[in-house]
Amino acid sequence: MRLFLAAAVGIVTAACALLPATAEPSCDGGLSEVLREIKEVISAGNRQCRDVARGGMFGEHTEQMLQALRQHGEVVESLKTHTDSLNKALGAVAEVQTNQKFIVASLQAEMETERIARTHQRRTIEDLQTELNRLKEESKVWVDHLNSMESDVKEEIRKTESMAEEMAVEVRSANERVANLGKVIRRVQSSLQALERVVNRHTKSLVTIRKHKGHVEDSESAEVTVRPPQPLSENFDCPHPYTKMGTGCFTVHSDVRKTWEEARDDCKNIDGDLANPFDLFDLALFLDETFSGRWGFWIGAQLDNTDTWNWVTGVPVLMQVDFWGRGEPGDALENDERCMFLHSLWRFRAGADSCSHKKFFVCERKLN
């Protein structure tokens, strides 16, 4: 191909030597225009050299040169086409590079943002670690303080338990003393009743003596007619529905509340009356051991117009030590609180209330 092109160049040079000075080709029209002008120059040279001895040879080479030029034009056109494609490809590559630069810039910005975020995160972690260490120190201080408090509380609990045990011993001792005191009271009551019987016998004797001497006409007027109930012996049985409590027979009605009069009527319907024991100790002790919470029970005592409390049997109520509940009976006569009841608020000591109020009640049956 190089030899062919060299021959073509030689032919073109020889042809150009034969051309007139005004027939120089112009390159303004591009490569195709140049080739056309060369073709015209060769044709003109071929006509001038037709009569020369070398014209035949020049004509043959001219055709070969024209064919070579045509092929060269096709190659040039192909190169132009490839050049356009390469230019487009280079444009696409440039666009891709631009996009890549944009992407790289974006990635660099994101990396910088990530770096800043990691820096902040690292600082936050350091701050949290510092705070955690501080909290650990404070927790240690609090744990030591709580351990100290726990030790103090355990010591106080131990002391309290020791005091509770001592108090329990004292309470048991007090209960034993109270039980013994109850026995003593019952023995004193028995002695008082025996003394009363002796007094009654002496009174009857005195009445008889006075009758014989004419000082009185009716011995009955001088006899003591009001007597407290006699305690039962230890060996006795209570009829249904009564239960033995201490030295008496009682039944507790704790299902329906009634007024004092209604309660007394119910007691009479079962051959009894509202409870009127000579001593409230055994009844109060039974109620205190049986009922917890807030309970109130009518018993058989009323206040008369002389401000005196009497049992339903007519016997005055013996006001023993620690008989009334706190604040009781108050001004019962003025407040029209004429009926007696026992309440759990005072460990079943006595209180006064209006007879129209409704409460539970305790019945008692006297045995001969």
mmCIF file of C-alpha atoms in Angstrom:
data_model
loop_
_atom_site.group_PDB
_atom_site.id
_atom_site.type_symbol
_atom_site.label_atom_id
_atom_site.label_comp_id
_atom_site.label_asym_id
_atom_site.label_seq_id
_atom_site.Cartn_x
_atom_site.Cartn_y
_atom_site.Cartn_z
ATOM 1 C CA MET A 1 0.000 0.000 0.000
ATOM 2 C CA ARG A 2 2.901 2.313 0.813
ATOM 3 C CA LEU A 3 4.499 1.572 -2.636
ATOM 4 C CA PHE A 4 1.221 2.289 -4.334
ATOM 5 C CA LEU A 5 0.801 5.557 -2.521
ATOM 6 C CA ALA A 6 4.409 6.514 -3.340
ATOM 7 C CA ALA A 7 3.759 5.776 -7.046
ATOM 8 C CA ALA A 8 0.563 7.834 -6.847
ATOM 9 C CA VAL A 9 2.436 10.693 -5.310
ATOM 10 C CA GLY A 10 5.096 10.425 -8.095
ATOM 11 C CA ILE A 11 2.431 10.465 -10.781
ATOM 12 C CA VAL A 12 0.694 13.417 -9.141
ATOM 13 C CA THR A 13 4.046 15.229 -8.995
ATOM 14 C CA ALA A 14 4.764 14.514 -12.675
ATOM 15 C CA ALA A 15 1.247 15.634 -13.600
ATOM 16 C CA CYS A 16 1.623 18.785 -11.623
ATOM 17 C CA ALA A 17 4.876 19.506 -13.487
ATOM 18 C CA LEU A 18 2.940 19.448 -16.784
ATOM 19 C CA LEU A 19 0.183 21.756 -15.535
ATOM 20 C CA PRO A 20 0.235 25.455 -16.214
ATOM 21 C CA ALA A 21 1.076 27.749 -13.372
ATOM 22 C CA THR A 22 -2.590 28.848 -13.019
ATOM 23 C CA ALA A 23 -3.867 25.313 -12.665
ATOM 24 C CA GLU A 24 -2.750 24.736 -9.065
ATOM 25 C CA PRO A 25 -5.320 22.815 -7.022
ATOM 26 C CA SER A 26 -7.120 24.463 -4.134
ATOM 27 C CA CYS A 27 -7.583 22.822 -0.727
ATOM 28 C CA ASP A 28 -10.505 24.935 0.302
ATOM 29 C CA GLY A 29 -13.053 22.254 -0.591
ATOM 30 C CA GLY A 30 -11.536 19.588 1.567
ATOM 31 C CA LEU A 31 -9.983 16.298 0.590
ATOM 32 C CA SER A 32 -12.713 15.342 -1.922
ATOM 33 C CA GLU A 33 -12.294 18.600 -3.783
ATOM 34 C CA VAL A 34 -8.542 18.087 -3.911
ATOM 35 C CA LEU A 35 -8.981 14.600 -5.330
ATOM 36 C CA ARG A 36 -11.370 15.939 -7.959
ATOM 37 C CA GLU A 37 -8.971 18.633 -8.998
ATOM 38 C CA ILE A 38 -6.120 16.070 -9.123
ATOM 39 C CA LYS A 39 -8.301 13.881 -11.327
ATOM 40 C CA GLU A 40 -8.939 16.800 -13.707
ATOM 41 C CA VAL A 41 -5.234 17.695 -13.790
ATOM 42 C CA ILE A 42 -4.333 14.060 -14.567
ATOM 43 C CA SER A 43 -6.941 13.962 -17.361
ATOM 44 C CA ALA A 44 -5.553 17.184 -18.822
ATOM 45 C CA GLY A 45 -2.001 15.860 -18.586
ATOM 46 C CA ASN A 46 -3.067 12.614 -20.183
ATOM 47 C CA ARG A 47 -4.509 14.524 -23.164
ATOM 48 C CA GLN A 48 -1.348 16.568 -23.559
ATOM 49 C CA CYS A 49 0.859 13.530 -23.349
ATOM 50 C CA ARG A 50 -1.223 11.398 -25.705
ATOM 51 C CA ASP A 51 1.089 12.029 -28.637
ATOM 52 C CA VAL A 52 4.233 11.584 -26.611
ATOM 53 C CA ALA A 53 5.957 8.241 -26.549
ATOM 54 C CA ARG A 54 5.459 7.906 -22.830
ATOM 55 C CA GLY A 55 1.795 8.830 -22.942
ATOM 56 C CA GLY A 56 0.643 5.233 -22.969
ATOM 57 C CA MET A 57 2.570 4.449 -19.871
ATOM 58 C CA PHE A 58 1.322 7.569 -18.172
ATOM 59 C CA GLY A 59 -2.272 6.730 -19.080
ATOM 60 C CA GLU A 60 -2.013 3.285 -17.591
ATOM 61 C CA HIS A 61 -0.587 4.655 -14.410
ATOM 62 C CA THR A 62 -3.253 7.322 -14.384
ATOM 63 C CA GLU A 63 -6.074 4.798 -14.217
ATOM 64 C CA GLN A 64 -4.279 2.930 -11.438
ATOM 65 C CA MET A 65 -3.735 6.178 -9.655
ATOM 66 C CA LEU A 66 -7.390 7.157 -9.966
ATOM 67 C CA GLN A 67 -8.473 3.767 -8.647
ATOM 68 C CA ALA A 68 -6.036 4.159 -5.770
ATOM 69 C CA LEU A 69 -7.366 7.624 -5.108
ATOM 70 C CA ARG A 70 -10.928 6.356 -5.102
ATOM 71 C CA GLN A 71 -9.954 3.653 -2.597
ATOM 72 C CA HIS A 72 -8.084 6.243 -0.613
ATOM 73 C CA GLY A 73 -11.239 8.423 -0.611
ATOM 74 C CA GLU A 74 -13.285 5.496 0.630
ATOM 75 C CA VAL A 75 -10.713 4.911 3.383
ATOM 76 C CA VAL A 76 -10.817 8.599 4.223
ATOM 77 C CA GLU A 77 -14.626 8.498 4.391
ATOM 78 C CA SER A 78 -14.411 5.396 6.600
ATOM 79 C CA LEU A 79 -11.869 7.164 8.759
ATOM 80 C CA LYS A 80 -14.175 10.158 8.990
ATOM 81 C CA THR A 81 -17.039 7.865 9.982
ATOM 82 C CA HIS A 82 -14.808 6.176 12.588
ATOM 83 C CA THR A 83 -13.593 9.573 13.711
ATOM 84 C CA ASP A 84 -17.186 10.748 14.234
ATOM 85 C CA SER A 85 -17.920 7.557 16.172
ATOM 86 C CA LEU A 86 -14.770 8.059 18.198
ATOM 87 C CA ASN A 87 -15.739 11.675 18.825
ATOM 88 C CA LYS A 88 -19.190 10.537 20.002
ATOM 89 C CA ALA A 89 -17.576 7.843 22.112
ATOM 90 C CA LEU A 90 -15.164 10.428 23.515
ATOM 91 C CA GLY A 91 -18.125 12.710 24.239
ATOM 92 C CA ALA A 92 -19.895 9.849 26.029
ATOM 93 C CA VAL A 93 -16.683 9.058 27.890
ATOM 94 C CA ALA A 94 -16.368 12.708 28.843
ATOM 95 C CA GLU A 95 -19.975 12.709 30.045
ATOM 96 C CA VAL A 96 -19.326 9.519 32.000
ATOM 97 C CA GLN A 97 -16.197 11.089 33.468
ATOM 98 C CA THR A 98 -18.238 14.159 34.397
ATOM 99 C CA ASN A 99 -20.809 11.913 36.070
ATOM 100 C CA GLN A 100 -18.033 9.993 37.767
ATOM 101 C CA LYS A 101 -16.550 13.238 39.004
ATOM 102 C CA PHE A 102 -19.975 14.218 40.352
ATOM 103 C CA ILE A 103 -20.371 10.808 41.976
ATOM 104 C CA VAL A 104 -16.847 11.011 43.381
ATOM 105 C CA ALA A 105 -17.620 14.476 44.737
ATOM 106 C CA SER A 106 -20.862 13.196 46.244
ATOM 107 C CA LEU A 107 -19.048 10.222 47.782
ATOM 108 C CA GLN A 108 -16.375 12.522 49.146
ATOM 109 C CA ALA A 109 -19.093 14.749 50.657
ATOM 110 C CA GLU A 110 -20.829 11.699 52.158
ATOM 111 C CA MET A 111 -17.488 10.424 53.462
ATOM 112 C CA GLU A 112 -16.854 13.811 55.040
ATOM 113 C CA THR A 113 -20.346 13.777 56.562
ATOM 114 C CA GLU A 114 -19.747 10.234 57.811
ATOM 115 C CA ARG A 115 -16.407 11.306 59.239
ATOM 116 C CA ILE A 116 -18.036 14.219 61.051
ATOM 117 C CA ALA A 117 -20.834 11.920 62.278
ATOM 118 C CA ARG A 118 -18.289 9.385 63.502
ATOM 119 C CA THR A 119 -16.403 12.148 65.248
ATOM 120 C CA HIS A 120 -19.604 13.281 66.966
ATOM 121 C CA GLN A 121 -20.476 9.653 67.738
ATOM 122 C CA ARG A 122 -17.031 9.075 69.209
ATOM 123 C CA ARG A 123 -17.398 12.191 71.339
ATOM 124 C CA THR A 124 -20.900 11.078 72.389
ATOM 125 C CA ILE A 125 -19.568 7.641 73.320
ATOM 126 C CA GLU A 126 -16.804 9.268 75.309
ATOM 127 C CA ASP A 127 -19.343 11.500 77.070
ATOM 128 C CA LEU A 128 -21.592 8.478 77.773
ATOM 129 C CA GLN A 129 -18.633 6.523 79.069
ATOM 130 C CA THR A 130 -17.747 9.411 81.362
ATOM 131 C CA GLU A 131 -21.371 9.631 82.550
ATOM 132 C CA LEU A 132 -21.470 5.858 83.030
ATOM 133 C CA ASN A 133 -18.323 5.975 85.122
ATOM 134 C CA ARG A 134 -19.815 8.787 87.197
ATOM 135 C CA LEU A 135 -23.048 6.803 87.673
ATOM 136 C CA LYS A 136 -21.034 3.751 88.669
ATOM 137 C CA GLU A 137 -19.272 5.789 91.314
ATOM 138 C CA GLU A 138 -22.574 7.207 92.550
ATOM 139 C CA SER A 139 -24.124 3.722 92.499
ATOM 140 C CA LYS A 140 -21.259 2.421 94.555
ATOM 141 C CA VAL A 141 -21.792 5.199 97.077
ATOM 142 C CA TRP A 142 -25.532 4.477 97.197
ATOM 143 C CA VAL A 143 -24.956 0.743 97.520
ATOM 144 C CA ASP A 144 -22.635 1.352 100.439
ATOM 145 C CA HIS A 145 -25.213 3.695 101.951
ATOM 146 C CA LEU A 146 -28.048 1.191 101.421
ATOM 147 C CA ASN A 147 -25.948 -1.608 102.885
ATOM 148 C CA SER A 148 -25.328 0.561 105.905
ATOM 149 C CA MET A 149 -29.039 1.376 106.144
ATOM 150 C CA GLU A 150 -29.902 -2.312 105.744
ATOM 151 C CA SER A 151 -27.598 -3.172 108.599
ATOM 152 C CA ASP A 152 -29.187 -0.457 110.728
ATOM 153 C CA VAL A 153 -32.698 -1.607 109.798
ATOM 154 C CA LYS A 154 -31.830 -5.227 110.586
ATOM 155 C CA GLU A 155 -30.468 -4.122 113.925
ATOM 156 C CA GLU A 156 -33.636 -2.128 114.603
ATOM 157 C CA ILE A 157 -35.774 -5.096 113.538
ATOM 158 C CA ARG A 158 -33.794 -7.338 115.837
ATOM 159 C CA LYS A 159 -34.295 -4.893 118.696
ATOM 160 C CA THR A 160 -37.996 -4.563 117.816
ATOM 161 C CA GLU A 161 -38.420 -8.333 117.711
ATOM 162 C CA SER A 162 -36.658 -8.598 121.035
ATOM 163 C CA MET A 163 -38.946 -5.913 122.461
ATOM 164 C CA ALA A 164 -41.968 -7.668 120.916
ATOM 165 C CA GLU A 165 -40.954 -10.923 122.538
ATOM 166 C CA GLU A 166 -40.535 -9.155 125.855
ATOM 167 C CA MET A 167 -43.913 -7.482 125.399
ATOM 168 C CA ALA A 168 -45.481 -10.823 124.462
ATOM 169 C CA VAL A 169 -44.087 -12.295 127.665
ATOM 170 C CA GLU A 170 -45.459 -9.330 129.588
ATOM 171 C CA VAL A 171 -48.842 -9.680 127.840
ATOM 172 C CA ARG A 172 -49.002 -13.385 128.681
ATOM 173 C CA SER A 173 -48.051 -12.556 132.224
ATOM 174 C CA ALA A 174 -50.705 -9.827 132.314
ATOM 175 C CA ASN A 175 -53.287 -12.243 130.917
ATOM 176 C CA GLU A 176 -52.386 -14.742 133.575
ATOM 177 C CA ARG A 177 -52.692 -12.012 136.206
ATOM 178 C CA VAL A 178 -56.042 -10.955 134.725
ATOM 179 C CA ALA A 179 -57.259 -14.567 134.763
ATOM 180 C CA ASN A 180 -56.103 -14.925 138.341
ATOM 181 C CA LEU A 181 -57.749 -11.613 139.147
ATOM 182 C CA GLY A 182 -60.982 -12.906 137.597
ATOM 183 C CA LYS A 183 -60.816 -15.961 139.803
ATOM 184 C CA VAL A 184 -60.179 -13.740 142.803
ATOM 185 C CA ILE A 185 -63.111 -11.524 141.802
ATOM 186 C CA ARG A 186 -65.378 -14.543 141.493
ATOM 187 C CA ARG A 187 -64.223 -15.774 144.890
ATOM 188 C CA VAL A 188 -64.884 -12.291 146.320
ATOM 189 C CA GLN A 189 -68.317 -12.327 144.709
ATOM 190 C CA SER A 190 -69.050 -15.686 146.220
ATOM 191 C CA SER A 191 -67.886 -14.368 149.581
ATOM 192 C CA LEU A 192 -70.050 -11.269 149.174
ATOM 193 C CA GLN A 193 -73.060 -13.422 148.287
ATOM 194 C CA ALA A 194 -72.412 -15.671 151.244
ATOM 195 C CA LEU A 195 -72.098 -12.587 153.416
ATOM 196 C CA GLU A 196 -75.344 -11.300 151.944
ATOM 197 C CA ARG A 197 -77.102 -14.545 152.849
ATOM 198 C CA VAL A 198 -75.784 -14.206 156.391
ATOM 199 C CA VAL A 199 -76.991 -10.607 156.502
ATOM 200 C CA ASN A 200 -80.388 -11.679 155.226
ATOM 201 C CA ARG A 201 -80.640 -14.353 157.875
ATOM 202 C CA HIS A 202 -79.684 -11.860 160.553
ATOM 203 C CA THR A 203 -82.128 -9.384 159.096
ATOM 204 C CA LYS A 204 -84.920 -11.937 159.242
ATOM 205 C CA SER A 205 -83.955 -12.697 162.808
ATOM 206 C CA LEU A 206 -83.967 -8.992 163.648
ATOM 207 C CA VAL A 207 -87.375 -8.580 162.010
ATOM 208 C CA THR A 208 -88.702 -11.486 164.059
ATOM 209 C CA ILE A 209 -87.348 -9.967 167.241
ATOM 210 C CA ARG A 210 -88.829 -6.559 166.411
ATOM 211 C CA LYS A 211 -92.159 -8.153 165.562
ATOM 212 C CA HIS A 212 -92.281 -9.817 168.909
ATOM 213 C CA LYS A 213 -91.459 -6.545 170.576
ATOM 214 C CA GLY A 214 -94.114 -4.704 168.557
ATOM 215 C CA HIS A 215 -91.780 -2.386 166.658
ATOM 216 C CA VAL A 216 -92.998 -3.532 163.265
ATOM 217 C CA GLU A 217 -96.209 -5.064 162.037
ATOM 218 C CA ASP A 218 -94.961 -6.683 158.862
ATOM 219 C CA SER A 219 -91.632 -8.479 158.813
ATOM 220 C CA GLU A 220 -91.609 -8.477 155.015
ATOM 221 C CA SER A 221 -91.183 -4.702 154.877
ATOM 222 C CA ALA A 222 -87.833 -4.901 156.592
ATOM 223 C CA GLU A 223 -86.477 -7.819 154.571
ATOM 224 C CA VAL A 224 -83.992 -7.158 151.807
ATOM 225 C CA THR A 225 -85.906 -7.843 148.583
ATOM 226 C CA VAL A 226 -83.339 -6.885 145.960
ATOM 227 C CA ARG A 227 -80.571 -9.461 145.596
ATOM 228 C CA PRO A 228 -77.909 -9.858 142.967
ATOM 229 C CA PRO A 229 -78.002 -13.037 140.890
ATOM 230 C CA GLN A 230 -76.425 -16.057 142.492
ATOM 231 C CA PRO A 231 -73.483 -17.569 140.637
ATOM 232 C CA LEU A 232 -73.866 -21.156 139.495
ATOM 233 C CA SER A 233 -71.619 -23.917 140.644
ATOM 234 C CA GLU A 234 -68.902 -25.138 138.317
ATOM 235 C CA ASN A 235 -70.874 -28.284 137.387
ATOM 236 C CA PHE A 236 -73.929 -27.262 135.378
ATOM 237 C CA ASP A 237 -75.291 -27.544 131.812
ATOM 238 C CA CYS A 238 -76.985 -24.786 129.807
ATOM 239 C CA PRO A 239 -80.155 -25.550 127.810
ATOM 240 C CA HIS A 240 -80.214 -24.932 124.043
ATOM 241 C CA PRO A 241 -79.441 -22.423 122.566
ATOM 242 C CA TYR A 242 -77.472 -21.133 125.561
ATOM 243 C CA THR A 243 -73.758 -21.740 126.108
ATOM 244 C CA LYS A 244 -71.809 -21.824 129.330
ATOM 245 C CA MET A 245 -69.608 -18.761 129.773
ATOM 246 C CA GLY A 246 -67.851 -18.535 133.100
ATOM 247 C CA THR A 247 -70.603 -18.965 135.667
ATOM 248 C CA GLY A 248 -73.585 -18.163 133.425
ATOM 249 C CA CYS A 249 -75.569 -19.306 130.371
ATOM 250 C CA PHE A 250 -75.473 -16.932 127.410
ATOM 251 C CA THR A 251 -76.284 -16.877 123.695
ATOM 252 C CA VAL A 252 -74.995 -14.242 121.255
ATOM 253 C CA HIS A 253 -77.232 -12.980 118.427
ATOM 254 C CA SER A 254 -74.947 -11.586 115.708
ATOM 255 C CA ASP A 255 -77.086 -12.054 112.603
ATOM 256 C CA VAL A 256 -79.779 -9.324 112.845
ATOM 257 C CA ARG A 257 -79.556 -5.909 114.530
ATOM 258 C CA LYS A 258 -82.516 -4.830 116.650
ATOM 259 C CA THR A 259 -83.522 -2.073 119.062
ATOM 260 C CA TRP A 260 -83.008 -2.668 122.774
ATOM 261 C CA GLU A 261 -86.705 -3.489 123.374
ATOM 262 C CA GLU A 262 -86.885 -5.797 120.319
ATOM 263 C CA ALA A 263 -83.757 -7.580 121.476
ATOM 264 C CA ARG A 264 -85.194 -8.079 124.962
ATOM 265 C CA ASP A 265 -88.414 -9.500 123.496
ATOM 266 C CA ASP A 266 -86.364 -12.011 121.456
ATOM 267 C CA CYS A 267 -84.495 -13.058 124.593
ATOM 268 C CA LYS A 268 -87.757 -13.547 126.492
ATOM 269 C CA ASN A 269 -89.049 -15.734 123.645
ATOM 270 C CA ILE A 270 -86.255 -18.215 124.404
ATOM 271 C CA ASP A 271 -86.877 -18.182 128.183
ATOM 272 C CA GLY A 272 -84.213 -15.598 128.954
ATOM 273 C CA ASP A 273 -83.525 -11.893 129.083
ATOM 274 C CA LEU A 274 -80.865 -9.485 127.929
ATOM 275 C CA ALA A 275 -77.548 -10.395 129.549
ATOM 276 C CA ASN A 276 -77.269 -9.083 133.128
ATOM 277 C CA PRO A 277 -74.301 -10.866 134.683
ATOM 278 C CA PHE A 278 -73.093 -9.915 138.128
ATOM 279 C CA ASP A 279 -69.625 -9.567 136.573
ATOM 280 C CA LEU A 280 -69.016 -8.604 132.927
ATOM 281 C CA PHE A 281 -65.464 -10.029 132.885
ATOM 282 C CA ASP A 282 -66.232 -13.500 131.505
ATOM 283 C CA LEU A 283 -68.736 -12.208 128.912
ATOM 284 C CA ALA A 284 -66.396 -9.443 127.694
ATOM 285 C CA LEU A 285 -63.486 -11.895 127.510
ATOM 286 C CA PHE A 286 -65.562 -14.336 125.421
ATOM 287 C CA LEU A 287 -66.723 -11.609 123.012
ATOM 288 C CA ASP A 288 -63.190 -10.215 122.650
ATOM 289 C CA GLU A 289 -61.817 -13.649 121.759
ATOM 290 C CA THR A 290 -64.677 -14.438 119.356
ATOM 291 C CA PHE A 291 -65.381 -11.220 117.426
ATOM 292 C CA SER A 292 -62.856 -9.040 115.584
ATOM 293 C CA GLY A 293 -63.677 -5.801 113.820
ATOM 294 C CA ARG A 294 -66.404 -3.351 114.823
ATOM 295 C CA TRP A 295 -69.155 -5.049 116.862
ATOM 296 C CA GLY A 296 -71.710 -3.706 119.319
ATOM 297 C CA PHE A 297 -74.045 -5.818 121.515
ATOM 298 C CA TRP A 298 -76.998 -4.765 123.673
ATOM 299 C CA ILE A 299 -76.992 -6.052 127.260
ATOM 300 C CA GLY A 300 -79.706 -5.862 129.932
ATOM 301 C CA ALA A 301 -79.029 -2.578 131.740
ATOM 302 C CA GLN A 302 -80.884 0.754 131.609
ATOM 303 C CA LEU A 303 -80.505 4.210 133.063
ATOM 304 C CA ASP A 304 -83.374 5.434 135.272
ATOM 305 C CA ASN A 305 -84.469 9.006 135.916
ATOM 306 C CA THR A 306 -82.201 9.242 138.957
ATOM 307 C CA ASP A 307 -79.154 8.720 136.724
ATOM 308 C CA THR A 308 -78.629 5.201 138.088
ATOM 309 C CA TRP A 309 -77.845 2.180 135.953
ATOM 310 C CA ASN A 310 -79.864 -0.942 136.818
ATOM 311 C CA TRP A 311 -79.985 -4.437 135.414
ATOM 312 C CA VAL A 312 -83.288 -5.686 134.020
ATOM 313 C CA THR A 313 -83.619 -7.669 137.273
ATOM 314 C CA GLY A 314 -83.734 -4.403 139.228
ATOM 315 C CA VAL A 315 -80.280 -4.847 140.748
ATOM 316 C CA PRO A 316 -78.015 -1.787 140.455
ATOM 317 C CA VAL A 317 -75.081 -2.244 138.116
ATOM 318 C CA LEU A 318 -71.836 -2.700 140.041
ATOM 319 C CA MET A 319 -69.395 -0.247 138.427
ATOM 320 C CA GLN A 320 -66.180 -2.218 138.565
ATOM 321 C CA VAL A 321 -62.718 -0.896 137.769
ATOM 322 C CA ASP A 322 -62.236 -0.230 134.023
ATOM 323 C CA PHE A 323 -65.960 -0.838 133.459
ATOM 324 C CA TRP A 324 -66.741 1.875 130.882
ATOM 325 C CA GLY A 325 -65.187 2.426 127.494
ATOM 326 C CA ARG A 326 -63.216 5.609 126.787
ATOM 327 C CA GLY A 327 -65.455 8.689 127.033
ATOM 328 C CA GLU A 328 -68.427 6.677 128.265
ATOM 329 C CA PRO A 329 -71.116 7.028 129.464
ATOM 330 C CA GLY A 330 -70.852 10.807 129.141
ATOM 331 C CA ASP A 331 -74.018 12.773 129.896
ATOM 332 C CA ALA A 332 -76.224 9.809 129.057
ATOM 333 C CA LEU A 333 -79.339 11.062 130.848
ATOM 334 C CA GLU A 334 -79.346 14.431 129.101
ATOM 335 C CA ASN A 335 -78.553 12.820 125.714
ATOM 336 C CA ASP A 336 -81.287 10.196 126.222
ATOM 337 C CA GLU A 337 -78.734 7.384 125.954
ATOM 338 C CA ARG A 338 -80.387 5.084 128.488
ATOM 339 C CA CYS A 339 -79.415 1.614 127.224
ATOM 340 C CA MET A 340 -76.110 -0.151 127.838
ATOM 341 C CA PHE A 341 -74.081 -2.016 125.219
ATOM 342 C CA LEU A 342 -70.640 -3.579 124.839
ATOM 343 C CA HIS A 343 -68.405 -2.581 121.919
ATOM 344 C CA SER A 344 -65.256 -4.104 120.409
ATOM 345 C CA LEU A 345 -63.739 -0.615 120.064
ATOM 346 C CA TRP A 346 -63.171 -0.691 123.835
ATOM 347 C CA ARG A 347 -62.386 -4.420 124.100
ATOM 348 C CA PHE A 348 -66.093 -4.907 124.922
ATOM 349 C CA ARG A 349 -66.243 -2.480 127.792
ATOM 350 C CA ALA A 350 -69.584 -0.779 128.404
ATOM 351 C CA GLY A 351 -71.076 2.210 126.624
ATOM 352 C CA ALA A 352 -74.379 4.112 126.534
ATOM 353 C CA ASP A 353 -76.569 4.677 123.478
ATOM 354 C CA SER A 354 -80.133 5.503 122.478
ATOM 355 C CA CYS A 355 -82.420 2.500 122.957
ATOM 356 C CA SER A 356 -83.934 3.059 119.496
ATOM 357 C CA HIS A 357 -80.673 2.312 117.737
ATOM 358 C CA LYS A 358 -80.244 -1.186 116.335
ATOM 359 C CA LYS A 359 -77.450 -3.496 117.449
ATOM 360 C CA PHE A 360 -76.712 -7.152 117.936
ATOM 361 C CA PHE A 361 -77.449 -8.480 121.413
ATOM 362 C CA VAL A 362 -76.598 -11.072 124.083
ATOM 363 C CA CYS A 363 -79.240 -13.085 125.938
ATOM 364 C CA GLU A 364 -78.819 -14.767 129.324
ATOM 365 C CA ARG A 365 -80.857 -17.451 131.045
ATOM 366 C CA LYS A 366 -80.831 -17.701 134.803
ATOM 367 C CA LEU A 367 -80.802 -21.213 136.215
ATOM 368 C CA ASN A 368 -82.261 -21.995 139.671
#
